[in-house]
PDB file of C-alpha atoms in Angstrom:
ATOM      1  CA  MET A   1       1.703  -3.489 -10.912  1.00  0.00           C
ATOM      2  CA  ILE A   2       4.251  -1.292  -9.241  1.00  0.00           C
ATOM      3  CA  LEU A   3       6.559  -4.098  -8.189  1.00  0.00           C
ATOM      4  CA  GLY A   4       5.968  -5.928 -11.591  1.00  0.00           C
ATOM      5  CA  VAL A   5       7.093  -2.795 -13.486  1.00  0.00           C
ATOM      6  CA  SER A   6      10.054  -2.271 -11.146  1.00  0.00           C
ATOM      7  CA  ALA A   7      11.021  -5.941 -11.583  1.00  0.00           C
ATOM      8  CA  LEU A   8      11.148  -5.568 -15.511  1.00  0.00           C
ATOM      9  CA  ILE A   9      13.620  -2.736 -15.168  1.00  0.00           C
ATOM     10  CA  THR A  10      15.953  -4.623 -12.784  1.00  0.00           C
ATOM     11  CA  PRO A  11      15.670  -7.709 -10.599  1.00  0.00           C
ATOM     12  CA  LEU A  12      14.649  -6.637  -7.102  1.00  0.00           C
ATOM     13  CA  GLY A  13      16.695  -7.724  -4.110  1.00  0.00           C
ATOM     14  CA  VAL A  14      14.490  -8.145  -1.016  1.00  0.00           C
ATOM     15  CA  HIS A  15      15.926  -7.412   2.504  1.00  0.00           C
ATOM     16  CA  ARG A  16      15.828 -10.258   4.917  1.00  0.00           C
ATOM     17  CA  ASN A  17      13.699  -8.195   7.350  1.00  0.00           C
ATOM     18  CA  THR A  18      11.296  -7.390   4.673  1.00  0.00           C
ATOM     19  CA  VAL A  19      10.719 -11.087   3.857  1.00  0.00           C
ATOM     20  CA  LEU A  20      10.531 -12.296   7.434  1.00  0.00           C
ATOM     21  CA  LYS A  21       8.582  -9.288   9.122  1.00  0.00           C
ATOM     22  CA  GLU A  22       7.257  -6.612   6.812  1.00  0.00           C
ATOM     23  CA  ILE A  23       5.581  -8.674   4.183  1.00  0.00           C
ATOM     24  CA  PRO A  24       3.889 -10.897   6.667  1.00  0.00           C
ATOM     25  CA  LEU A  25       2.851  -7.832   8.539  1.00  0.00           C
ATOM     26  CA  SER A  26       1.399  -6.495   5.314  1.00  0.00           C
ATOM     27  CA  LEU A  27      -0.472  -9.852   4.946  1.00  0.00           C
ATOM     28  CA  LEU A  28      -1.756  -9.571   8.370  1.00  0.00           C
ATOM     29  CA  GLY A  29      -2.958  -6.156   7.715  1.00  0.00           C
ATOM     30  CA  VAL A  30      -5.100  -7.375   4.696  1.00  0.00           C
ATOM     31  CA  LEU A  31      -6.539 -10.328   6.731  1.00  0.00           C
ATOM     32  CA  VAL A  32      -7.378  -8.079   9.645  1.00  0.00           C
ATOM     33  CA  ALA A  33      -9.089  -5.686   7.256  1.00  0.00           C
ATOM     34  CA  PHE A  34     -11.018  -8.630   5.637  1.00  0.00           C
ATOM     35  CA  VAL A  35     -12.268  -9.812   9.084  1.00  0.00           C
ATOM     36  CA  MET A  36     -13.312  -6.351  10.143  1.00  0.00           C
ATOM     37  CA  ALA A  37     -15.046  -5.466   6.812  1.00  0.00           C
ATOM     38  CA  PHE A  38     -17.086  -8.588   6.296  1.00  0.00           C
ATOM     39  CA  ASP A  39     -18.966  -8.513   9.521  1.00  0.00           C
ATOM     40  CA  VAL A  40     -21.899 -10.379   7.948  1.00  0.00           C
ATOM     41  CA  TYR A  41     -19.658 -13.509   7.946  1.00  0.00           C
ATOM     42  CA  PHE A  42     -18.214 -13.235  11.306  1.00  0.00           C
ATOM     43  CA  ASP A  43     -20.853 -11.438  13.407  1.00  0.00           C
ATOM     44  CA  ASP A  44     -24.719 -11.521  13.571  1.00  0.00           C
ATOM     45  CA  VAL A  45     -25.168  -8.231  11.662  1.00  0.00           C
ATOM     46  CA  GLU A  46     -27.112  -7.207   8.633  1.00  0.00           C
ATOM     47  CA  ALA A  47     -24.464  -4.743   7.094  1.00  0.00           C
ATOM     48  CA  SER A  48     -20.870  -4.864   6.982  1.00  0.00           C
ATOM     49  CA  MET A  49     -18.572  -1.899   7.944  1.00  0.00           C
ATOM     50  CA  VAL A  50     -15.380  -1.023   9.636  1.00  0.00           C
ATOM     51  CA  SER A  51     -16.441   0.518  12.938  1.00  0.00           C
ATOM     52  CA  ARG A  52     -14.763   3.239  15.176  1.00  0.00           C
ATOM     53  CA  SER A  53     -13.616   0.690  17.502  1.00  0.00           C
ATOM     54  CA  GLU A  54     -12.083  -1.418  14.727  1.00  0.00           C
ATOM     55  CA  GLY A  55     -10.465   1.756  13.475  1.00  0.00           C
ATOM     56  CA  TRP A  56      -8.706   2.127  16.756  1.00  0.00           C
ATOM     57  CA  VAL A  57      -7.555  -1.486  16.660  1.00  0.00           C
ATOM     58  CA  LEU A  58      -5.847  -0.714  13.184  1.00  0.00           C
ATOM     59  CA  LEU A  59      -4.232   2.359  14.594  1.00  0.00           C
ATOM     60  CA  ALA A  60      -2.836   0.156  17.437  1.00  0.00           C
ATOM     61  CA  PHE A  61      -1.342  -2.178  14.768  1.00  0.00           C
ATOM     62  CA  PHE A  62       0.192   0.868  13.230  1.00  0.00           C
ATOM     63  CA  SER A  63       1.714   2.062  16.525  1.00  0.00           C
ATOM     64  CA  ILE A  64       3.422  -1.447  16.856  1.00  0.00           C
ATOM     65  CA  TYR A  65       4.645  -1.171  13.353  1.00  0.00           C
ATOM     66  CA  LEU A  66       6.128   2.268  14.179  1.00  0.00           C
ATOM     67  CA  TYR A  67       7.787   0.891  17.305  1.00  0.00           C
ATOM     68  CA  TYR A  68       9.296  -1.840  15.208  1.00  0.00           C
ATOM     69  CA  MET A  69      10.762   0.617  12.685  1.00  0.00           C
ATOM     70  CA  PHE A  70      12.270   2.897  15.328  1.00  0.00           C
ATOM     71  CA  ASP A  71      13.634  -0.174  17.112  1.00  0.00           C
ATOM     72  CA  LEU A  72      15.100  -1.370  13.793  1.00  0.00           C
ATOM     73  CA  ALA A  73      16.771   2.003  13.345  1.00  0.00           C
ATOM     74  CA  ARG A  74      18.103   2.105  16.836  1.00  0.00           C
ATOM     75  CA  ALA A  75      19.616  -1.455  16.465  1.00  0.00           C
ATOM     76  CA  HIS A  76      21.703  -0.263  13.423  1.00  0.00           C
ATOM     77  CA  PRO A  77      22.850   3.240  14.209  1.00  0.00           C
ATOM     78  CA  ASP A  78      26.130   2.876  12.295  1.00  0.00           C
ATOM     79  CA  GLU A  79      24.510   1.911   8.872  1.00  0.00           C
ATOM     80  CA  VAL A  80      25.492   4.299   6.230  1.00  0.00           C
ATOM     81  CA  VAL A  81      22.703   5.494   3.899  1.00  0.00           C
ATOM     82  CA  GLU A  82      23.632   6.603   0.563  1.00  0.00           C
ATOM     83  CA  THR A  83      22.098   9.990  -0.281  1.00  0.00           C
ATOM     84  CA  THR A  84      22.235  12.383  -3.148  1.00  0.00           C
ATOM     85  CA  ASP A  85      23.084  16.042  -2.814  1.00  0.00           C
ATOM     86  CA  THR A  86      19.943  18.012  -2.139  1.00  0.00           C
ATOM     87  CA  GLN A  87      19.416  21.782  -2.146  1.00  0.00           C
ATOM     88  CA  LYS A  88      19.370  23.219   1.365  1.00  0.00           C
ATOM     89  CA  TYR A  89      16.694  25.722   2.426  1.00  0.00           C
ATOM     90  CA  PRO A  90      16.398  28.020   5.415  1.00  0.00           C
ATOM     91  CA  LEU A  91      14.399  26.445   8.189  1.00  0.00           C
ATOM     92  CA  TRP A  92      11.550  28.834   7.778  1.00  0.00           C
ATOM     93  CA  LEU A  93      11.341  28.120   4.041  1.00  0.00           C
ATOM     94  CA  ALA A  94      11.588  24.336   4.476  1.00  0.00           C
ATOM     95  CA  ILE A  95       8.623  24.430   7.109  1.00  0.00           C
ATOM     96  CA  GLY A  96       6.674  26.716   4.760  1.00  0.00           C
ATOM     97  CA  LEU A  97       7.193  24.323   1.841  1.00  0.00           C
ATOM     98  CA  ILE A  98       6.161  21.299   3.951  1.00  0.00           C
ATOM     99  CA  LEU A  99       2.971  23.078   5.001  1.00  0.00           C
ATOM    100  CA  LEU A 100       2.219  24.329   1.319  1.00  0.00           C
ATOM    101  CA  GLY A 101       2.653  20.591   0.326  1.00  0.00           C
ATOM    102  CA  LEU A 102       0.260  19.362   2.839  1.00  0.00           C
ATOM    103  CA  VAL A 103      -2.414  21.839   1.793  1.00  0.00           C
ATOM    104  CA  GLY A 104      -1.812  20.769  -1.861  1.00  0.00           C
ATOM    105  CA  LEU A 105      -2.151  17.069  -0.821  1.00  0.00           C
ATOM    106  CA  THR A 106      -5.416  17.866   1.106  1.00  0.00           C
ATOM    107  CA  LEU A 107      -6.856  19.808  -1.800  1.00  0.00           C
ATOM    108  CA  GLY A 108      -5.817  17.158  -4.289  1.00  0.00           C
ATOM    109  CA  GLY A 109      -7.322  14.380  -2.238  1.00  0.00           C
ATOM    110  CA  GLN A 110     -10.555  16.412  -1.998  1.00  0.00           C
ATOM    111  CA  PHE A 111     -10.622  16.989  -5.825  1.00  0.00           C
ATOM    112  CA  ILE A 112      -9.910  13.297  -6.541  1.00  0.00           C
ATOM    113  CA  VAL A 113     -12.754  12.066  -4.213  1.00  0.00           C
ATOM    114  CA  GLU A 114     -15.432  14.752  -5.411  1.00  0.00           C
ATOM    115  CA  ASN A 115     -14.615  14.243  -9.208  1.00  0.00           C
ATOM    116  CA  ALA A 116     -14.465  10.346  -8.798  1.00  0.00           C
ATOM    117  CA  VAL A 117     -17.914  10.415  -7.317  1.00  0.00           C
ATOM    118  CA  ASP A 118     -19.227  12.576 -10.070  1.00  0.00           C
ATOM    119  CA  ILE A 119     -17.868  10.210 -12.626  1.00  0.00           C
ATOM    120  CA  ALA A 120     -19.430   7.197 -10.844  1.00  0.00           C
ATOM    121  CA  ARG A 121     -22.865   8.995 -10.776  1.00  0.00           C
ATOM    122  CA  MET A 122     -22.539  10.145 -14.338  1.00  0.00           C
ATOM    123  CA  TYR A 123     -21.872   6.737 -15.742  1.00  0.00           C
ATOM    124  CA  GLY A 124     -23.857   4.766 -13.256  1.00  0.00           C
ATOM    125  CA  ILE A 125     -20.752   2.930 -11.928  1.00  0.00           C
ATOM    126  CA  SER A 126     -20.221   1.954  -8.362  1.00  0.00           C
ATOM    127  CA  GLU A 127     -18.257   4.250  -6.272  1.00  0.00           C
ATOM    128  CA  ALA A 128     -16.250   1.036  -5.094  1.00  0.00           C
ATOM    129  CA  VAL A 129     -15.213   0.312  -8.662  1.00  0.00           C
ATOM    130  CA  ILE A 130     -14.036   3.902  -9.223  1.00  0.00           C
ATOM    131  CA  GLY A 131     -12.068   3.583  -6.005  1.00  0.00           C
ATOM    132  CA  ILE A 132     -10.551   0.330  -7.075  1.00  0.00           C
ATOM    133  CA  THR A 133      -9.706   1.496 -10.514  1.00  0.00           C
ATOM    134  CA  LEU A 134      -9.318   5.345 -11.210  1.00  0.00           C
ATOM    135  CA  VAL A 135      -8.690   6.529  -7.629  1.00  0.00           C
ATOM    136  CA  SER A 136      -6.302   3.807  -6.619  1.00  0.00           C
ATOM    137  CA  ILE A 137      -4.329   4.103  -9.880  1.00  0.00           C
ATOM    138  CA  GLY A 138      -4.258   7.959  -9.556  1.00  0.00           C
ATOM    139  CA  THR A 139      -3.131   8.053  -6.021  1.00  0.00           C
ATOM    140  CA  SER A 140      -0.469   5.152  -6.712  1.00  0.00           C
ATOM    141  CA  ILE A 141       1.342   7.199  -9.485  1.00  0.00           C
ATOM    142  CA  PRO A 142       3.781   8.752  -6.893  1.00  0.00           C
ATOM    143  CA  GLU A 143       4.586   5.284  -5.599  1.00  0.00           C
ATOM    144  CA  LEU A 144       5.040   4.020  -9.171  1.00  0.00           C
ATOM    145  CA  ALA A 145       7.347   6.830  -9.918  1.00  0.00           C
ATOM    146  CA  THR A 146       9.341   6.341  -6.814  1.00  0.00           C
ATOM    147  CA  SER A 147       9.729   2.682  -7.206  1.00  0.00           C
ATOM    148  CA  VAL A 148      10.739   3.061 -10.937  1.00  0.00           C
ATOM    149  CA  VAL A 149      13.325   5.577 -10.139  1.00  0.00           C
ATOM    150  CA  ALA A 150      14.645   3.486  -7.346  1.00  0.00           C
ATOM    151  CA  ALA A 151      14.818   0.511  -9.771  1.00  0.00           C
ATOM    152  CA  THR A 152      16.705   2.479 -12.420  1.00  0.00           C
ATOM    153  CA  GLN A 153      19.218   3.557  -9.785  1.00  0.00           C
ATOM    154  CA  ARG A 154      19.598  -0.049  -8.511  1.00  0.00           C
ATOM    155  CA  LYS A 155      18.260   1.017  -5.076  1.00  0.00           C
ATOM    156  CA  THR A 156      16.087  -2.068  -5.042  1.00  0.00           C
ATOM    157  CA  ASP A 157      15.412  -2.060  -1.225  1.00  0.00           C
ATOM    158  CA  ILE A 158      13.716   1.259  -1.764  1.00  0.00           C
ATOM    159  CA  ALA A 159      11.540   0.001  -4.564  1.00  0.00           C
ATOM    160  CA  VAL A 160      10.301  -3.051  -2.605  1.00  0.00           C
ATOM    161  CA  GLY A 161      10.173  -1.239   0.758  1.00  0.00           C
ATOM    162  CA  ASN A 162       8.098   1.528  -0.831  1.00  0.00           C
ATOM    163  CA  VAL A 163       5.356  -0.848  -1.792  1.00  0.00           C
ATOM    164  CA  VAL A 164       5.205  -2.961   1.261  1.00  0.00           C
ATOM    165  CA  GLY A 165       5.529  -0.083   3.487  1.00  0.00           C
ATOM    166  CA  SER A 166       2.653   1.709   1.581  1.00  0.00           C
ATOM    167  CA  ASN A 167       0.446  -1.232   1.898  1.00  0.00           C
ATOM    168  CA  ILE A 168       0.988  -1.346   5.734  1.00  0.00           C
ATOM    169  CA  PHE A 169       0.504   2.474   5.994  1.00  0.00           C
ATOM    170  CA  ASN A 170      -2.665   2.514   3.961  1.00  0.00           C
ATOM    171  CA  THR A 171      -4.246  -0.505   5.727  1.00  0.00           C
ATOM    172  CA  PHE A 172      -3.313   0.420   9.358  1.00  0.00           C
ATOM    173  CA  LEU A 173      -3.123   4.209   9.457  1.00  0.00           C
ATOM    174  CA  ILE A 174      -5.361   5.461   6.520  1.00  0.00           C
ATOM    175  CA  LEU A 175      -8.024   2.983   7.011  1.00  0.00           C
ATOM    176  CA  GLY A 176      -7.803   3.130  10.760  1.00  0.00           C
ATOM    177  CA  THR A 177      -7.954   6.890  10.849  1.00  0.00           C
ATOM    178  CA  SER A 178     -10.844   7.175   8.411  1.00  0.00           C
ATOM    179  CA  ALA A 179     -12.930   4.623  10.442  1.00  0.00           C
ATOM    180  CA  THR A 180     -12.341   6.538  13.625  1.00  0.00           C
ATOM    181  CA  VAL A 181     -13.637   9.778  11.914  1.00  0.00           C
ATOM    182  CA  ALA A 182     -16.669   7.938  10.729  1.00  0.00           C
ATOM    183  CA  PRO A 183     -17.662   4.177  10.464  1.00  0.00           C
ATOM    184  CA  LEU A 184     -16.915   2.924   6.946  1.00  0.00           C
ATOM    185  CA  PRO A 185     -19.693   0.782   5.209  1.00  0.00           C
ATOM    186  CA  LEU A 186     -18.304  -1.956   2.954  1.00  0.00           C
ATOM    187  CA  GLY A 187     -20.106  -0.661  -0.009  1.00  0.00           C
ATOM    188  CA  GLY A 188     -19.312  -2.389  -3.318  1.00  0.00           C
ATOM    189  CA  ILE A 189     -16.005  -4.093  -2.218  1.00  0.00           C
ATOM    190  CA  THR A 190     -16.429  -7.797  -2.777  1.00  0.00           C
ATOM    191  CA  LEU A 191     -14.748 -10.986  -1.568  1.00  0.00           C
ATOM    192  CA  LEU A 192     -12.922 -11.114  -5.073  1.00  0.00           C
ATOM    193  CA  ASP A 193     -11.219  -7.756  -4.294  1.00  0.00           C
ATOM    194  CA  PHE A 194      -9.971  -8.977  -0.904  1.00  0.00           C
ATOM    195  CA  ALA A 195      -8.928 -12.454  -2.500  1.00  0.00           C
ATOM    196  CA  VAL A 196      -6.832 -10.689  -5.083  1.00  0.00           C
ATOM    197  CA  CYS A 197      -5.164  -8.410  -2.397  1.00  0.00           C
ATOM    198  CA  ILE A 198      -4.407 -11.510  -0.288  1.00  0.00           C
ATOM    199  CA  LEU A 199      -3.147 -13.520  -3.168  1.00  0.00           C
ATOM    200  CA  ALA A 200      -0.906 -10.919  -4.482  1.00  0.00           C
ATOM    201  CA  THR A 201       0.702 -10.572  -0.892  1.00  0.00           C
ATOM    202  CA  ILE A 202       1.171 -14.228  -0.622  1.00  0.00           C
ATOM    203  CA  LEU A 203       2.856 -14.434  -4.117  1.00  0.00           C
ATOM    204  CA  LEU A 204       5.150 -11.642  -3.003  1.00  0.00           C
ATOM    205  CA  GLN A 205       6.109 -13.601   0.099  1.00  0.00           C
ATOM    206  CA  VAL A 206       6.627 -16.778  -1.762  1.00  0.00           C
ATOM    207  CA  ALA A 207       8.697 -15.102  -4.510  1.00  0.00           C
ATOM    208  CA  ALA A 208      10.842 -13.199  -2.214  1.00  0.00           C
ATOM    209  CA  PHE A 209      11.230 -16.227   0.407  1.00  0.00           C
ATOM    210  CA  TRP A 210      11.917 -19.108  -1.991  1.00  0.00           C
ATOM    211  CA  ASN A 211      14.294 -17.517  -4.497  1.00  0.00           C
ATOM    212  CA  THR A 212      17.978 -17.799  -3.615  1.00  0.00           C
ATOM    213  CA  PRO A 213      19.283 -15.306  -3.279  1.00  0.00           C
ATOM    214  CA  LYS A 214      16.029 -13.262  -2.271  1.00  0.00           C
ATOM    215  CA  ILE A 215      15.287 -11.660  -5.494  1.00  0.00           C
ATOM    216  CA  ILE A 216      12.084 -10.780  -7.490  1.00  0.00           C
ATOM    217  CA  TYR A 217      13.130 -11.590 -11.101  1.00  0.00           C
ATOM    218  CA  ARG A 218      11.614 -10.394 -14.309  1.00  0.00           C
ATOM    219  CA  LYS A 219       9.550 -13.603 -14.653  1.00  0.00           C
ATOM    220  CA  GLU A 220       7.845 -12.722 -11.392  1.00  0.00           C
ATOM    221  CA  GLY A 221       7.325  -9.143 -12.620  1.00  0.00           C
ATOM    222  CA  TYR A 222       5.554 -10.313 -15.769  1.00  0.00           C
ATOM    223  CA  ILE A 223       3.296 -12.527 -13.570  1.00  0.00           C
ATOM    224  CA  PHE A 224       2.477  -9.652 -11.255  1.00  0.00           C
ATOM    225  CA  ILE A 225       1.607  -7.344 -13.949  1.00  0.00           C
ATOM    226  CA  GLY A 226      -0.352 -10.057 -15.840  1.00  0.00           C
ATOM    227  CA  MET A 227      -2.452 -10.791 -12.669  1.00  0.00           C
ATOM    228  CA  TYR A 228      -3.284  -6.970 -12.265  1.00  0.00           C
ATOM    229  CA  LEU A 229      -4.319  -6.587 -15.880  1.00  0.00           C
ATOM    230  CA  VAL A 230      -6.506  -9.722 -15.670  1.00  0.00           C
ATOM    231  CA  TYR A 231      -8.116  -8.397 -12.456  1.00  0.00           C
ATOM    232  CA  LEU A 232      -8.611  -4.905 -13.935  1.00  0.00           C
ATOM    233  CA  VAL A 233     -10.216  -6.287 -17.153  1.00  0.00           C
ATOM    234  CA  TYR A 234     -12.563  -8.486 -15.166  1.00  0.00           C
ATOM    235  CA  ILE A 235     -13.616  -5.452 -13.028  1.00  0.00           C
ATOM    236  CA  LEU A 236     -14.373  -3.382 -16.118  1.00  0.00           C
ATOM    237  CA  MET A 237     -16.248  -6.250 -17.879  1.00  0.00           C
ATOM    238  CA  THR A 238     -18.550  -6.706 -14.895  1.00  0.00           C
ATOM    239  CA  LEU A 239     -19.667  -3.029 -14.713  1.00  0.00           C
TER     240      LEU A 239
END
């Protein structure tokens, strides 16, 4: 949805490293999460969950991704990044604002989870469905805003990198950290949910790889948005 909306604003150029390394890594993350989550299909167990040991594996993947990003930055130290003027704060104030933001994010995350669970119980809806729809949309609004602003300013590398990087971050770090805190039962997540996620990543790879130059055009934007809306309507119709 985020890439689709951004592509409607302006065609999105995709960096070569993103096509060859980062999108495939995002796809690998989804496939690894699928294998870990659906234990009933791959192991002789009665219930599927992401275990603590699997959480550590995800965190190991994230460490590899971080090493790749730092190595990429070291390999191109002379690249000039265009920036806009920002307001400068004293160090103590900057640190204080960061800490305040972290507290706000923590409280906001707690409010989102608690109230999403309340809504699910109130209307007899699966918590997994609430997570896939209401929570995922709500927590993705900052990413949507970032990519849309980047697209309007023709900073298309940021628009694409924001989405791909977020997928990698969510799969490896957030899911991995959550699983190490407590094993995560699969709950109401279905094969369809993973299939749509895998398909979306594959289509992004195909659209970015086969187009010459490597650009996600508006037609692909319409396809991405249409796919998400069809998926969302299907989820809501099966409640």
